[in-house]
Coordinates of C-alpha atoms and ligand atoms in Angstrom, one line a residue:
M1 CA 118.2 103.7 66.7
R2 CA 116.8 107.0 65.7
L3 CA 120.0 108.0 63.1
N4 CA 120.6 104.7 61.3
G5 CA 122.6 105.5 58.5
K6 CA 122.9 109.0 58.8
R7 CA 126.5 110.8 58.6
I8 CA 127.5 113.4 60.6
L9 CA 130.3 116.0 60.3
L10 CA 131.4 116.9 63.8
I11 CA 133.5 120.1 64.3
I12 CA 135.1 120.4 67.5
G13 CA 135.9 123.8 68.6
G14 CA 138.2 125.3 70.9
G15 CA 136.6 125.2 74.3
I16 CA 137.1 123.4 77.4
A17 CA 133.4 121.6 76.5
A18 CA 135.4 119.9 73.8
Y19 CA 135.7 117.2 76.1
K20 CA 132.0 116.3 75.8
C21 CA 132.4 115.5 72.2
L22 CA 133.9 112.2 73.1
E23 CA 130.9 111.1 74.8
L24 CA 128.9 112.5 71.8
I25 CA 130.6 110.7 69.1
R26 CA 129.9 107.5 71.4
R27 CA 126.2 108.5 71.8
L28 CA 125.8 109.3 67.8
Q29 CA 127.1 106.2 67.2
D30 CA 124.7 104.3 69.7
E31 CA 122.0 105.8 67.6
G32 CA 123.6 104.4 64.5
A33 CA 125.0 107.2 62.9
G34 CA 128.5 107.7 61.1
V35 CA 130.7 110.1 63.0
R36 CA 133.4 111.9 61.0
C37 CA 135.5 114.7 62.5
I38 CA 137.1 117.7 61.9
L39 CA 139.1 119.1 64.9
T40 CA 140.2 122.9 65.0
R41 CA 143.6 123.9 65.6
A42 CA 142.0 125.5 69.2
G43 CA 140.0 122.4 69.9
A44 CA 143.0 120.1 69.6
E45 CA 144.4 122.0 72.7
F46 CA 141.5 120.2 74.6
V47 CA 141.1 116.9 73.2
T48 CA 143.7 115.2 71.2
P49 CA 143.4 113.9 67.5
L50 CA 144.2 110.6 68.9
S51 CA 141.0 110.0 71.0
V52 CA 138.9 111.8 68.7
A53 CA 140.2 109.2 65.7
A54 CA 140.2 106.2 68.2
L55 CA 136.4 106.9 69.3
S56 CA 135.3 107.9 65.4
G57 CA 136.9 105.1 64.1
D58 CA 138.1 107.3 61.1
K59 CA 140.8 109.9 60.3
V60 CA 140.7 113.2 62.0
Y61 CA 140.6 116.4 60.0
Q62 CA 142.6 119.1 60.8
D63 CA 144.4 121.4 57.9
L64 CA 142.9 122.9 55.0
F65 CA 146.1 122.9 53.5
S66 CA 147.0 119.0 53.9
L67 CA 147.9 117.7 50.6
T68 CA 147.1 113.9 52.0
D69 CA 143.7 115.0 53.3
E70 CA 142.9 117.0 50.0
A71 CA 143.9 113.9 48.0
E72 CA 141.7 111.5 49.8
M73 CA 138.8 113.6 50.7
G74 CA 138.6 117.4 49.7
H75 CA 137.3 119.9 52.2
I76 CA 133.9 120.2 49.7
R77 CA 133.3 116.5 50.0
L78 CA 133.9 116.5 53.4
S79 CA 130.9 118.9 54.1
R80 CA 128.9 117.5 51.2
E81 CA 129.0 113.7 52.4
A82 CA 127.5 114.2 55.9
D83 CA 123.7 114.5 56.2
L84 CA 124.0 117.1 59.0
L85 CA 127.2 119.5 60.3
V86 CA 127.4 119.8 63.9
V87 CA 129.5 122.2 65.4
A88 CA 130.4 121.6 69.3
P89 CA 131.5 123.5 70.8
A90 CA 130.6 126.3 68.8
T91 CA 132.5 129.1 70.6
A92 CA 132.0 132.8 70.3
D93 CA 135.0 133.2 67.5
L94 CA 133.5 130.2 65.3
M95 CA 130.1 131.8 65.4
A96 CA 131.5 134.7 64.5
K97 CA 133.4 133.6 61.5
M98 CA 130.4 131.6 60.5
A99 CA 128.3 134.9 60.6
A100 CA 130.9 136.6 58.5
G101 CA 131.1 133.7 56.0
L102 CA 134.9 133.5 56.3
A103 CA 136.6 130.4 55.3
G104 CA 140.3 130.4 56.6
N105 CA 140.6 127.2 57.5
L106 CA 139.0 123.9 57.4
A107 CA 136.2 124.1 59.8
T108 CA 135.1 127.4 58.6
T109 CA 135.6 126.1 55.0
A110 CA 133.6 122.9 55.2
L111 CA 131.0 125.4 56.7
L112 CA 130.8 127.3 54.2
A113 CA 130.8 124.8 51.4
T114 CA 128.0 122.8 52.6
D115 CA 124.4 122.4 51.2
K116 CA 123.5 120.5 54.2
P117 CA 121.8 121.6 57.6
V118 CA 123.7 122.9 60.4
L119 CA 123.5 122.7 63.9
I120 CA 125.5 124.7 66.5
A121 CA 125.8 124.0 70.1
P122 CA 127.4 127.3 71.7
A123 CA 129.7 127.5 74.7
M124 CA 131.3 130.1 75.9
N125 CA 131.9 132.5 79.3
V126 CA 128.5 134.1 80.2
E127 CA 129.4 137.7 79.3
M128 CA 131.0 136.4 76.0
W129 CA 127.6 135.0 75.2
S130 CA 125.6 138.2 76.2
H131 CA 128.0 140.4 74.4
P132 CA 126.1 142.4 71.4
A133 CA 128.8 140.9 68.9
T134 CA 127.8 137.6 69.8
Q135 CA 124.1 138.3 69.8
R136 CA 124.6 139.4 66.3
S137 CA 126.2 136.6 65.2
V138 CA 123.5 134.5 66.7
Q139 CA 120.8 136.5 64.9
T140 CA 122.4 136.2 61.5
L141 CA 123.5 132.5 61.8
E142 CA 119.3 132.0 62.8
A143 CA 118.5 134.2 59.7
D144 CA 120.9 131.6 57.7
G145 CA 118.6 128.6 59.0
V146 CA 121.1 127.4 61.4
A147 CA 119.8 125.4 64.1
R148 CA 120.6 125.9 67.7
V149 CA 120.7 124.0 70.9
G150 CA 121.7 125.8 74.0
P151 CA 123.6 127.2 76.0
A152 CA 122.7 125.9 79.3
A153 CA 122.9 128.4 82.1
G154 CA 124.4 127.1 85.3
D155 CA 128.2 127.1 86.6
L156 CA 130.9 127.7 84.1
A157 CA 134.4 126.7 83.7
C158 CA 135.6 130.2 84.4
G159 CA 134.0 130.5 87.6
E160 CA 130.8 132.7 86.6
T161 CA 127.3 131.6 86.7
G162 CA 124.9 132.1 83.7
P163 CA 124.2 131.3 80.3
G164 CA 127.0 129.6 78.7
R165 CA 127.5 125.8 79.4
M166 CA 127.5 123.4 76.3
V167 CA 124.4 121.3 76.8
E168 CA 125.1 117.7 77.5
A169 CA 125.8 115.4 74.5
S170 CA 122.1 113.5 75.0
E171 CA 120.4 116.9 74.3
I172 CA 122.6 117.3 71.2
V173 CA 121.8 113.8 69.9
D174 CA 118.2 114.4 70.7
A175 CA 118.6 117.8 68.6
V176 CA 120.3 115.9 66.0
A177 CA 117.6 113.5 65.9
D178 CA 114.7 116.3 65.5
K179 CA 116.6 118.1 62.7
L180 CA 117.3 114.9 60.7
G181 CA 113.9 113.4 61.7
G182 CA 112.3 116.0 59.3
A183 CA 113.9 114.2 56.4
G184 CA 111.0 111.9 55.5
L185 CA 108.3 114.3 56.6
L186 CA 107.2 114.7 52.9
A187 CA 108.0 111.2 51.8
G188 CA 105.6 109.4 49.2
R189 CA 104.2 113.4 48.5
K190 CA 104.8 115.0 45.1
V191 CA 105.3 118.6 45.0
L192 CA 105.6 121.2 41.9
I193 CA 107.4 124.1 42.1
T194 CA 107.8 127.1 39.5
S195 CA 110.7 129.4 39.7
G196 CA 112.3 132.2 37.8
P197 CA 111.2 134.5 35.3
T198 CA 109.2 133.5 31.9
R199 CA 110.6 135.4 29.0
E200 CA 108.3 136.1 26.2
A201 CA 109.8 136.5 22.9
I202 CA 109.2 139.7 20.8
D203 CA 111.3 138.8 18.0
P204 CA 113.9 135.8 17.7
V205 CA 116.6 138.1 19.5
R206 CA 114.6 140.1 21.9
Y207 CA 112.3 139.5 25.1
L208 CA 110.1 140.9 27.8
S209 CA 111.0 139.6 30.9
N210 CA 111.8 140.7 34.7
H211 CA 114.5 140.2 37.5
S212 CA 113.8 136.8 39.0
S213 CA 116.7 135.0 39.9
G214 CA 115.1 131.8 40.7
K215 CA 116.9 131.5 44.3
Q216 CA 113.6 131.5 46.4
G217 CA 111.8 129.1 43.9
H218 CA 115.0 126.7 43.6
A219 CA 115.4 126.8 47.4
I220 CA 112.1 125.8 47.9
A221 CA 112.7 122.6 45.5
R222 CA 115.9 121.8 47.6
A223 CA 113.9 122.0 51.0
V224 CA 110.9 119.7 49.6
A225 CA 113.1 117.1 48.3
N226 CA 115.2 117.4 51.5
L227 CA 112.1 116.6 53.2
G228 CA 111.8 113.4 51.1
A229 CA 108.9 114.9 48.2
E230 CA 109.3 114.1 44.8
T231 CA 110.2 117.0 43.7
V232 CA 109.4 118.7 40.2
L233 CA 111.0 122.3 39.6
V234 CA 109.4 123.8 36.4
T235 CA 111.7 126.9 35.6
G236 CA 112.4 129.5 33.5
P237 CA 115.5 130.9 32.5
T238 CA 118.2 131.1 35.7
A239 CA 121.9 130.8 36.6
E240 CA 120.8 128.6 39.5
T241 CA 121.8 125.1 39.7
V242 CA 119.2 122.3 40.1
P243 CA 119.1 120.6 43.4
A244 CA 120.0 117.3 43.9
G245 CA 117.0 114.9 43.6
V246 CA 115.0 117.4 41.9
Q247 CA 113.3 116.8 38.5
A248 CA 113.7 119.9 36.4
V249 CA 111.8 121.0 33.2
H250 CA 113.4 124.0 31.7
V251 CA 111.1 126.5 29.9
E252 CA 111.2 129.7 28.4
S253 CA 107.7 131.5 28.2
A254 CA 104.6 131.6 30.2
R255 CA 102.4 129.3 28.2
D256 CA 105.4 126.7 27.9
M257 CA 105.6 127.0 32.0
L258 CA 101.6 126.2 31.8
A259 CA 102.2 123.2 29.7
A260 CA 104.7 121.6 31.9
C261 CA 103.1 122.3 34.8
E262 CA 99.9 120.7 33.8
A263 CA 101.9 117.8 32.6
A264 CA 103.4 117.3 36.1
L265 CA 100.0 116.8 37.2
P266 CA 98.8 115.0 39.5
A267 CA 100.6 116.6 42.4
D268 CA 100.1 116.8 46.3
V269 CA 101.4 120.4 46.5
A270 CA 101.7 123.2 43.9
I271 CA 104.2 126.2 45.0
C272 CA 104.0 128.9 42.2
A273 CA 107.3 131.2 43.0
A274 CA 107.8 131.8 39.4
A275 CA 107.7 135.5 38.2
V276 CA 105.6 134.9 35.4
S277 CA 105.0 137.8 32.6
D278 CA 101.4 139.0 33.1
W279 CA 101.5 139.8 29.5
R280 CA 103.1 138.6 26.0
I281 CA 103.7 140.2 22.6
A282 CA 100.4 139.7 20.8
D283 CA 102.2 139.5 17.0
E284 CA 105.6 137.9 17.8
A285 CA 107.7 138.8 14.8
G286 CA 109.3 135.6 13.1
Q287 CA 112.4 137.6 12.0
K288 CA 114.6 140.2 13.8
M289 CA 112.8 143.2 13.9
K290 CA 114.7 146.4 11.7
K291 CA 115.4 149.8 12.3
S292 CA 114.9 151.9 9.7
A293 CA 116.2 155.6 9.2
G294 CA 113.1 157.9 9.8
A295 CA 110.8 155.6 10.6
A296 CA 108.8 155.4 14.0
P297 CA 109.8 152.6 16.6
P298 CA 107.3 149.7 16.6
A299 CA 104.7 149.8 18.8
L300 CA 104.3 146.4 20.9
S301 CA 100.6 145.2 21.5
L302 CA 100.5 143.0 24.3
V303 CA 98.1 140.4 25.2
E304 CA 97.6 138.3 28.7
N305 CA 98.9 135.4 29.6
P306 CA 97.4 132.5 31.2
D307 CA 97.6 132.5 34.8
I308 CA 99.3 129.3 36.0
L309 CA 98.6 129.6 39.8
A310 CA 94.9 130.3 38.9
T311 CA 94.7 127.4 36.7
L312 CA 96.3 125.5 39.0
S313 CA 93.8 126.3 41.9
K314 CA 90.4 125.7 39.6
P315 CA 88.2 123.0 41.8
G316 CA 88.6 119.7 39.9
P317 CA 90.3 116.2 40.2
N318 CA 93.7 117.3 39.1
R319 CA 93.8 120.0 41.8
P320 CA 96.5 119.4 44.1
A321 CA 95.4 119.2 47.7
L322 CA 97.5 122.4 48.5
V323 CA 97.9 125.4 46.2
V324 CA 100.8 128.0 47.4
G325 CA 101.3 131.3 45.4
F326 CA 103.5 134.0 45.9
A327 CA 102.5 137.7 45.7
A328 CA 105.3 139.9 44.7
E329 CA 104.2 143.5 45.8
T330 CA 105.4 146.9 46.0
E331 CA 102.7 148.5 47.8
N332 CA 99.8 147.2 50.6
V333 CA 101.6 144.1 50.3
I334 CA 99.2 142.2 52.9
D335 CA 95.9 143.7 51.3
N336 CA 97.0 143.1 47.8
A337 CA 98.1 139.3 49.0
M338 CA 95.0 139.0 50.5
D339 CA 93.1 139.8 47.5
K340 CA 95.2 137.9 45.3
R341 CA 94.6 134.8 47.3
K342 CA 90.8 134.9 46.9
R343 CA 90.8 136.2 43.3
K344 CA 93.3 132.9 42.3
L345 CA 91.8 130.4 44.6
C346 CA 95.0 129.2 46.2
D347 CA 95.2 128.0 49.9
W348 CA 98.0 130.0 50.9
I349 CA 100.0 133.0 49.4
V350 CA 103.5 134.2 50.2
A351 CA 103.5 137.9 50.3
N352 CA 106.9 139.5 50.0
D353 CA 107.7 143.3 49.2
V354 CA 109.7 143.5 45.9
S355 CA 109.9 147.5 46.0
A356 CA 113.2 149.1 45.2
G357 CA 115.5 149.0 47.6
T358 CA 114.6 145.7 49.4
G359 CA 116.7 143.3 47.4
T360 CA 114.3 140.7 47.1
F361 CA 114.3 139.9 43.3
G362 CA 118.0 138.5 42.7
G363 CA 118.8 138.9 46.5
D364 CA 119.7 136.4 49.3
N365 CA 117.4 137.1 52.1
N366 CA 113.2 137.6 51.9
T367 CA 111.1 139.2 54.3
V368 CA 107.6 137.3 53.9
H369 CA 104.2 137.2 55.2
L370 CA 102.3 133.8 55.1
V371 CA 98.8 134.6 54.1
G372 CA 96.2 131.9 54.9
A373 CA 92.6 131.8 54.9
D374 CA 92.7 132.2 58.9
G375 CA 95.1 135.2 58.9
V376 CA 98.4 136.0 58.2
V377 CA 101.7 135.5 59.7
D378 CA 104.7 137.7 59.8
W379 CA 108.2 136.0 59.4
P380 CA 111.4 137.5 60.4
T381 CA 114.0 138.7 57.7
M382 CA 115.5 135.4 56.6
S383 CA 117.5 133.7 53.8
K384 CA 115.8 132.7 51.2
A385 CA 117.0 129.2 52.1
A386 CA 115.7 129.5 55.7
V387 CA 112.3 130.6 54.2
A388 CA 112.1 127.6 52.1
E389 CA 112.9 125.6 54.9
R390 CA 110.3 126.7 57.2
L391 CA 107.8 127.0 54.0
A392 CA 108.4 123.2 53.4
E393 CA 108.1 122.2 57.2
T394 CA 104.9 124.3 57.3
I395 CA 103.5 122.2 54.4
A396 CA 104.5 119.3 56.0
G397 CA 103.0 120.1 59.1
H398 CA 99.5 121.1 57.3
L399 CA 99.7 118.0 55.3
N400 CA 100.4 115.7 58.2
G401 CA 97.7 117.4 60.0
K402 CA 99.1 119.2 62.4
R403 CA 98.5 123.1 61.4
D404 CA 97.5 125.6 59.1
A405 CA 99.5 128.4 57.5
A406 CA 98.3 131.1 60.1
E407 CA 98.9 128.9 63.6
Ligands
LIG501 O1 113.6 134.5 41.6 P1 114.3 135.4 43.0 O2 114.9 136.6 42.5 O3 114.7 134.7 44.1 O4 112.9 136.3 43.7 C1 111.8 135.6 44.3 C2 110.5 136.2 44.0 C3 110.3 137.8 44.1 C4 110.4 136.1 42.3 C5 109.5 135.4 44.6 O5 109.6 135.5 45.7 C6 107.7 135.9 44.3 O6 107.4 136.7 44.9 N1 107.4 135.0 43.3 C7 106.1 135.3 42.7 C8 106.5 136.4 41.4 C9 104.8 137.3 40.8 O7 104.7 137.0 39.6 O8 104.0 137.6 41.8 P2 102.6 138.1 40.9 O9 102.3 138.7 42.5 O10 102.7 139.1 39.7 O11 102.0 137.0 40.8 C10 101.0 136.2 42.0 C11 101.0 134.8 41.5 O12 100.8 134.3 40.4 C12 102.6 134.1 41.9 O13 102.4 132.9 42.5 C13 103.2 133.7 40.3 O14 103.8 132.5 40.3 C14 101.5 133.7 39.7 N2 101.1 134.0 38.6 C15 101.1 135.4 37.9 C16 101.1 135.8 36.5 C17 100.7 134.3 35.3 N3 100.5 134.6 34.3 N4 100.8 133.4 36.1 C18 100.9 132.9 37.5 O15 100.8 131.8 37.8

């Protein structure tokens, strides 16, 4: 049984293919999964709540504003207690709402509130599927890291022929198993991640820092923990919450960050996503520096901070098997990243453009290039969560002997 102990939240959308969900529930259960269902209002036009409840062996959730449902199982818990959310059939309407981040009913609210992977099985008329609006939704959902199975091509219920048919229940079960099968890919490995900015004190009330929000580094910690790694996140000050199952060490300065990283060794993998200040103040003032009338502003002199990535990459018994740096560049992104990889002796470097207007610092999306010894792979613009998942899967593939960064 490939899905033993896994919990699936199945969201049944409003399309003729909804009838296939009855078989899907059975097949997921046959593989050992527990299935809880949300039936949309349109979905209930095609299958009855009674048949869904009878097959799933659980209550069917339908109403965002149901006092009894919310009292028993709030919509947040409903989406968080699952290992995976499956949307089948994913109609054009549901996909457009997901892509736009709308949350006007129980299904879309659960989808927006979840921190778990989502798999969609689209089904619709062929013209609806190929419509630019639907294709825009598909692209947005892909960039958000939503997995998709289908649609298949063939005769459609509307009498037309082409892509738009929901794939069979057995194919959805295979896609679910693939998606959740990755859960143990980094089991038994320890991964150290740095995230966020550092703060270098000028005096007790002022500091030097940068715009890093920690979104990218924290997303990586979440993604590697989801693949089963023992995860240590050394983070500068951020507003991000520490992902479940991740051990966090909170630091302020580059020197604190280096000490925390060294204390976390040995590790199999180190990923340096933090924006570490290259310099600190040479003489940090013990008391708040005072402004006095007529006096010139103080001249701050800087000294170089230790380089954490270069330190972790140094050959030696404690060197992680794979060290991955990030390169934040505002020009010549790839060339500078290649040069940085060589200078700092790390194995891979993830290059990203942080120039004004990209929104990389603090934003939700990132466009990265994975630079390894064998070359460069350009990734499409994705959410930081999707970048993190892809990086975690690439690392797992490398450690498990499947491929290098540039393959
Ligand atoms: O936090 P977000 O708002 O989500 O933004 C994400 C990000 C832009 C911060 C992230 O994607 C990123 O690019 N992180 C690296 C930022 C950086 O400091 O880049 P750099 O090119 O200056 O440094 C190269 C590498 O050396 C990085 O891995 C950095 O962590 C490391 N470094 C730098 C200086 C230093 N003293 N010690 C280091 O370890």
